[in-house]
Coordinates of C-alpha atoms in Angstrom, one line a residue:
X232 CA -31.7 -59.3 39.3
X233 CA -34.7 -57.2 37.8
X234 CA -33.3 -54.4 39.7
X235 CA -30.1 -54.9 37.8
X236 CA -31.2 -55.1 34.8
X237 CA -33.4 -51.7 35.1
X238 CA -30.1 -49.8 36.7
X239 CA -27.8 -51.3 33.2
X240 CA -30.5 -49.8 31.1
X241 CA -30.6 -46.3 32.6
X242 CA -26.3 -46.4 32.9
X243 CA -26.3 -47.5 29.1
X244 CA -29.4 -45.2 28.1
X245 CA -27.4 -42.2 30.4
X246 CA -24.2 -42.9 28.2
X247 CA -25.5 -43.1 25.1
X248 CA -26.9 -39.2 25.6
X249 CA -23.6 -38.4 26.7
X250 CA -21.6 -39.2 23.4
X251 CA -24.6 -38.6 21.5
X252 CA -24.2 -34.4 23.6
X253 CA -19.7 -35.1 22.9
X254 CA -20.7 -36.3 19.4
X255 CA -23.1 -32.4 18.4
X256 CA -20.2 -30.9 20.0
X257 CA -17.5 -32.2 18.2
X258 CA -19.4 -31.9 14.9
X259 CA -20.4 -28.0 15.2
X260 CA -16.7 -27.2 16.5
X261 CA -15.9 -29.1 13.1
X262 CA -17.9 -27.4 11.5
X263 CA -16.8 -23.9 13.0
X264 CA -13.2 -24.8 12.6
X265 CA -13.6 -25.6 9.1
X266 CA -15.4 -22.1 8.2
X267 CA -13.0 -20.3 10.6
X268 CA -10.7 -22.0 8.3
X269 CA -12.2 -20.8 5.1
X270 CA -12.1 -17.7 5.9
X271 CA -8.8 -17.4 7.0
X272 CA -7.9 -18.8 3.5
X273 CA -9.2 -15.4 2.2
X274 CA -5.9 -13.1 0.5
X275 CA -6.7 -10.0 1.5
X276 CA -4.7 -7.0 0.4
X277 CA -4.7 -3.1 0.2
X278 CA -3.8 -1.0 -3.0
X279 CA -2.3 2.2 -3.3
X280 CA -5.4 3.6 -3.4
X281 CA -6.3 2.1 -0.1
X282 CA -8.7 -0.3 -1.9
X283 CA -9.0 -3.6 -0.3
X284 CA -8.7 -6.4 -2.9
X285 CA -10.2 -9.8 -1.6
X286 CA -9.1 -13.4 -3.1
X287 CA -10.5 -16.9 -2.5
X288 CA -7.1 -18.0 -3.6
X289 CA -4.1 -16.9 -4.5
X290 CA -4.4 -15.3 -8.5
X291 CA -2.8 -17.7 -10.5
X292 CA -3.0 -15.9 -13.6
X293 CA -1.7 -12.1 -13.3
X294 CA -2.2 -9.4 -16.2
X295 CA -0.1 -6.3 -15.9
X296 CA 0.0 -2.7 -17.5
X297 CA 3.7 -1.5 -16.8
X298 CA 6.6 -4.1 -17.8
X299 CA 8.0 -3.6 -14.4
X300 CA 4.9 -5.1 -12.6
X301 CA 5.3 -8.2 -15.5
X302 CA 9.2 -8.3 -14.1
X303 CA 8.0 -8.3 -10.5
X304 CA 5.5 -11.2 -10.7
X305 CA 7.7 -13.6 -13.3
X306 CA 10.6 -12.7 -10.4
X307 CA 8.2 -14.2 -7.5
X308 CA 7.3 -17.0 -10.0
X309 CA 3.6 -16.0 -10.9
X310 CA 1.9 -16.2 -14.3
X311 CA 1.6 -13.7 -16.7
X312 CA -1.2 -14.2 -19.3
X313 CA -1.4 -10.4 -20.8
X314 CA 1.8 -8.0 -20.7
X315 CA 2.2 -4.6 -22.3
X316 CA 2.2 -3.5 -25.6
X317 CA 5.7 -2.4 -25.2
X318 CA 9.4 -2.1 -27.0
X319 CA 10.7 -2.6 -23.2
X320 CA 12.2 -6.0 -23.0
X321 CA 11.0 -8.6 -21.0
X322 CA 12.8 -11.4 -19.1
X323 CA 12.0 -14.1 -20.6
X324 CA 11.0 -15.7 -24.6
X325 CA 7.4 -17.6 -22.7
X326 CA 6.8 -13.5 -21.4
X327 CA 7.6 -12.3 -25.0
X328 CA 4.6 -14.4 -25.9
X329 CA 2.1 -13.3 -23.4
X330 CA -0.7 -11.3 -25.0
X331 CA -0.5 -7.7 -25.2
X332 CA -3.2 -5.5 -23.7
X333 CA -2.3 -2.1 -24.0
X334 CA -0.4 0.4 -22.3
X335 CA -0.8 2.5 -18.7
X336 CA -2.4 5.3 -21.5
X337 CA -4.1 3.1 -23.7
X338 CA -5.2 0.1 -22.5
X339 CA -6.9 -2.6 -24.6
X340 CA -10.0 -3.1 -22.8
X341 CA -11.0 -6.0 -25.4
X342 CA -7.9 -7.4 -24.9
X343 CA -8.1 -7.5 -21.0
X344 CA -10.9 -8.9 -20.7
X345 CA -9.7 -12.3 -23.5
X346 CA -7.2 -13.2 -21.0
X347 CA -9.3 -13.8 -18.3
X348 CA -6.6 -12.9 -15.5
X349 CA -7.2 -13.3 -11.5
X350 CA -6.3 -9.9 -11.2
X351 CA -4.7 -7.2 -13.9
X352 CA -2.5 -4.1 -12.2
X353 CA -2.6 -1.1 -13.5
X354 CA -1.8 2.2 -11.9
X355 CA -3.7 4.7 -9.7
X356 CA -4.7 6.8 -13.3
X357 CA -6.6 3.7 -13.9
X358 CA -8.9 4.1 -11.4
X359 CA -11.8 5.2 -13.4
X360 CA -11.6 2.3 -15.2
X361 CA -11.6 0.0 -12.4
X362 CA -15.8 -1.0 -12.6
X363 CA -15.4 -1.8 -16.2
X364 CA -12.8 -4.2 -15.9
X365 CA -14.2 -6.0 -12.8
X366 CA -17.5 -6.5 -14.6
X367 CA -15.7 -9.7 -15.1
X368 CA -13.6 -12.5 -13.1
X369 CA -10.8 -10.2 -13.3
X370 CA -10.1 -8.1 -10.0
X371 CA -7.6 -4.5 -10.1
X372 CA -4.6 -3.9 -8.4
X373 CA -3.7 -0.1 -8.6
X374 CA 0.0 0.4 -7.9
X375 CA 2.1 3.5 -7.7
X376 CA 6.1 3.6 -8.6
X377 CA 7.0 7.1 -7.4
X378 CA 9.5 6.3 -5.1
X379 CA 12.4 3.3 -4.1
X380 CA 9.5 2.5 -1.5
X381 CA 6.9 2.3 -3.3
X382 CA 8.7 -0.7 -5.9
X383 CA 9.6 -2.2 -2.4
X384 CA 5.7 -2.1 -1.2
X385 CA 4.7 -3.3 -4.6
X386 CA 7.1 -6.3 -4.4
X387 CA 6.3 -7.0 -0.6
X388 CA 2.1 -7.0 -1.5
X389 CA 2.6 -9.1 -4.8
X390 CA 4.7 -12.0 -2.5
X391 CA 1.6 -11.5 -0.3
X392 CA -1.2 -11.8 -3.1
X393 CA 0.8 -14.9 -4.8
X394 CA 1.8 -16.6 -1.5
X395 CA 5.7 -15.7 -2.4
X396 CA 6.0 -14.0 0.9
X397 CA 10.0 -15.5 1.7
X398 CA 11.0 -14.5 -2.5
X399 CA 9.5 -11.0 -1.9
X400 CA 11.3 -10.4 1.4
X401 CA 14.8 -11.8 -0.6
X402 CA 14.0 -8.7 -3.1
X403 CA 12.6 -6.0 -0.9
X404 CA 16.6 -7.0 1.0
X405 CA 18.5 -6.8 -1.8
X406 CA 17.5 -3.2 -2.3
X407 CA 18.1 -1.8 0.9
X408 CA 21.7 -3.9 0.5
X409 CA 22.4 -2.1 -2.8
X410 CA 21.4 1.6 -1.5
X411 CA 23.8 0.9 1.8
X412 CA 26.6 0.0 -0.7
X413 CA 26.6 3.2 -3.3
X414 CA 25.8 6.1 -0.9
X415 CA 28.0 9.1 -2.1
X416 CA 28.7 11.2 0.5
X417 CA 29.8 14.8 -1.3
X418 CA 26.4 16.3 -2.9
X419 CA 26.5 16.8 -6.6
X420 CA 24.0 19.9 -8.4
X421 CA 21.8 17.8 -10.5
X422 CA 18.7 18.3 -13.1
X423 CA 16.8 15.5 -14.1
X424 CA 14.9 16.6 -17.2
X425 CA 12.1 14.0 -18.7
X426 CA 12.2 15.0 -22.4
X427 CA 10.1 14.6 -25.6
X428 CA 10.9 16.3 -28.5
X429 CA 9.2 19.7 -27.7
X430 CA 8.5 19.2 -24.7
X431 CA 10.6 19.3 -21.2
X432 CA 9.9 19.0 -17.3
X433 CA 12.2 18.7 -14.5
X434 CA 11.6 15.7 -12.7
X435 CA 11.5 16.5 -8.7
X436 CA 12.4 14.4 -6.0
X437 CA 8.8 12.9 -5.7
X438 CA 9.5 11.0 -8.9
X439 CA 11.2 7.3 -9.0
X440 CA 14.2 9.1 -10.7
X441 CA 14.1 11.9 -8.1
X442 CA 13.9 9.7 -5.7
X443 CA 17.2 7.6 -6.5
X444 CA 18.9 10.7 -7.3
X445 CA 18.9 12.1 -3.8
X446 CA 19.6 8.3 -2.2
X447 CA 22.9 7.9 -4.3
X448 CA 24.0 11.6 -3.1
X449 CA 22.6 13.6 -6.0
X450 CA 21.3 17.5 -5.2
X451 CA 18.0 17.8 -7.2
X452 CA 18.1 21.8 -7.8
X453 CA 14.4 21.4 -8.8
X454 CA 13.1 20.0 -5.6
X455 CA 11.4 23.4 -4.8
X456 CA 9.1 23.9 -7.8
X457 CA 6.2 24.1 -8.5
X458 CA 4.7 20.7 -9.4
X459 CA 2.1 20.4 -12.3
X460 CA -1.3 19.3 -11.6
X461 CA -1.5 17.0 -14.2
X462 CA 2.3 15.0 -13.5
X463 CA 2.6 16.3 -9.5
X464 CA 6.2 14.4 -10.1
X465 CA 7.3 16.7 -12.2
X466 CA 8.2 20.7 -13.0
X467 CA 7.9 23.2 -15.4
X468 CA 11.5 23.4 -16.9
X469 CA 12.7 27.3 -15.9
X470 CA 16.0 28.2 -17.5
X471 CA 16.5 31.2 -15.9
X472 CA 16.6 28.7 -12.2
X473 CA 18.4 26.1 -13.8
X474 CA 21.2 28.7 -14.9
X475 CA 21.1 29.9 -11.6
X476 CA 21.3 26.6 -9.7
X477 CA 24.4 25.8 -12.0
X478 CA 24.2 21.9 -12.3
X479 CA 27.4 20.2 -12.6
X480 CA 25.1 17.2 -14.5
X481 CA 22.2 17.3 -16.5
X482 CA 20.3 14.0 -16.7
X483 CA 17.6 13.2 -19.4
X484 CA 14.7 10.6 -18.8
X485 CA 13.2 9.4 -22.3
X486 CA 10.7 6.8 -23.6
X487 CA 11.8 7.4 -27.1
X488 CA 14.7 7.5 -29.5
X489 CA 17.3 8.8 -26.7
X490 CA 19.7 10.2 -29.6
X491 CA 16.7 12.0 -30.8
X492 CA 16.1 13.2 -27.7
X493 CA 19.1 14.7 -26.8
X494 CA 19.9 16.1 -30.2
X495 CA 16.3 17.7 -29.7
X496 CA 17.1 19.1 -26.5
X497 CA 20.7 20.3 -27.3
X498 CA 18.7 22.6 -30.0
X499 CA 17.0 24.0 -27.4
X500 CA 19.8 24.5 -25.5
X501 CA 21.4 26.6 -28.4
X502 CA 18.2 29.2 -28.2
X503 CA 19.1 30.0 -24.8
X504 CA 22.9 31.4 -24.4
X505 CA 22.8 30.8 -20.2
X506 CA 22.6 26.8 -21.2
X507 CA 26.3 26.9 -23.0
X508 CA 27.6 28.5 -19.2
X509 CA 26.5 25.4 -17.1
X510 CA 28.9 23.1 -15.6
X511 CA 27.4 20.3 -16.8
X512 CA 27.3 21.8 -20.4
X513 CA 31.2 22.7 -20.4
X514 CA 31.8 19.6 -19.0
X515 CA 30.1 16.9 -21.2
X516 CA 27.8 16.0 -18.7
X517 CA 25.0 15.6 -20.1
X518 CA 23.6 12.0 -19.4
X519 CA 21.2 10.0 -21.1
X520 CA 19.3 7.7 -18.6
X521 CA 18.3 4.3 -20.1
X522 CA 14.7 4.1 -21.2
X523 CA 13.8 1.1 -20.0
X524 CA 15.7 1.7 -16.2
X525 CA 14.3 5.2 -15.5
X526 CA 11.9 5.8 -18.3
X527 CA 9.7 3.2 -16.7
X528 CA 9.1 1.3 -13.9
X529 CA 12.3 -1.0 -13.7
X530 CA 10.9 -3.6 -11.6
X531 CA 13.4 -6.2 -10.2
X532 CA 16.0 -4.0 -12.1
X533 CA 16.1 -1.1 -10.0
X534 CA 19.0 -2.2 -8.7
X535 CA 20.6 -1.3 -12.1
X536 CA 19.5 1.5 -12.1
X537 CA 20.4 2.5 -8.2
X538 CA 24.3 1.2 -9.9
X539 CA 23.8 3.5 -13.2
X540 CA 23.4 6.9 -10.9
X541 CA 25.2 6.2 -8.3
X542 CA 28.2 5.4 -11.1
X543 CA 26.9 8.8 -12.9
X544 CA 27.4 10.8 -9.5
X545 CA 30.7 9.1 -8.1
X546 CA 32.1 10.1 -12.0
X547 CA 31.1 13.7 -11.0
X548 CA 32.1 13.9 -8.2
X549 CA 35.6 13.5 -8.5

């Protein structure tokens, strides 16, 4: 019976270790799983700078520089808290309200900071102001709208950053759908010019208005100049190439009065007789391009615009 009693022990003693060993176990994989976890909740995503941009959440308030980056985020149903200090209007009366902090050129550093956003985007010239702003709470996103691609990127990482991934992937869609639909198949001899009074560039392919020319079936006939090192999207205006290229349509890009504009650069026109022999002289065609479609980035709009020049070039083409 003693005997008994003295095996129980050591069984129950033996046990005890064993789900006292299962019990450690279980707690450390816990406890690994729940800091695997953690850091698997981390939003990690890249800017166009390459810069890798790290949340411990998803940013619920959002700052942004360029109206189209407001449009994007209200589209995949973030929060703006700061918007542009811009005549460009926005979707929405609760945008309208936002504060203003500035412009791409002249940001409103006091501003920025009063917000207190998650994260503010700007573009890639902010860059050297990237170490003041994140002195802060508030991390930069540096963007880029050169191209059709580029808005689709931007849309794609924002549904990333704000956990919208499905919205985003609706958008980024809807674009490709609308460039399948309005392809134009005869080539039309175009010149985008981007003008303020006294000053002109021709905007080459590498721009966003370049970029939607050529994918609607317009012939940029500045695509092989010379870009400038301060705007690498854009030309010097030649005449003497443009009279030689012959465009049947001139487009101008403003930010501006657009009357003003035009009536500015039909003066200039008159001090150079090879102008009055274009094409697109003879025939009227010279087109304003809304302001706040290619004069900016057009966010969730660009759709309109993709319709507006693809409209433009079918009317030419005939």
């Amino acid at each position: 019976m003693k005997k008994k009693s003295i095996l129980m022990l050591v069984v129950v003693m033996m046990m005890t270790l064993v789900f006292a060993a299962c019990g450690k176990k279980e707690s450390e994989e816990a406890s690994t799983s729940a800091k695997e976890e953690k850091k698997t909740a981390e939003i990690k995503v890249k800017d166009f700078t390459d810069r890798e941009i790290v949340f411990k959440e998803h940013p619920k308030n959002i700052a942004a520089l360029s109206s189209g980056d407001v449009d994007i985020i209200h589209a995949l149903g973030g929060t703006i808290v700061g918007r542009p200090s811009s005549k460009v209007p926005l979707a929405s009366e609760e945008l309208e309200k936002a504060t203003q902090i500035g412009n791409l050129h002249q940001p409103n550093f006091e501003k920025i900071a009063s917000v207190q956003a998650d994260v503010l985007i700007a573009n890639s010239g902010f860059e050297k102001h990237v170490a003041t702003v994140e002195q802060g709470k508030t991390k930069v996103f540096l963007s880029a709208t050169n191209s059709v691609e580029d808005l689709q990127k931007s849309i794609t990482t924002y549904g990333q950053m704000l956990g919208k991934e499905d919205k985003a992937k609706e958008l980024v869609t809807s674009i490709d759908d609308k460039l399948k639909s309005v392809k134009q198949e005869k080539k039309v001899r175009s010149l985008l010019v981007y003008g303020a009074p006294g000053t002109y560039m021709a905007a080459l392919p590498t721009s966003l208005s370049g970029d939607i020319l050529e994918k609607v079936g317009g012939e940029n006939i500045a695509k092989d100049y010379e870009a400038t090192k301060e705007f690498p999207q854009y030309a010097q205006l030649s005449v003497e190439r443009v009279v030689e290229s012959n465009p049947e349509v001139v487009y101008l890009i403003t930010h501006g009065d657009p009357e003003a504009v035009k009536k500015a650069f039909e003066e200039e026109m008159k001090k150079n007789a090879g102008w009055k022999n274009l094409d697109a002289v003879k025939n009227n065609k010279v087109v304003i391009l809304p302001s706040h479609l290619f004069g900016t980035n057009p966010g969730t709009k660009i759709n309109d615009a993709i319709d507006f020049m693809a409209n433009s070039i079918k009317e030419v083409a005939k």
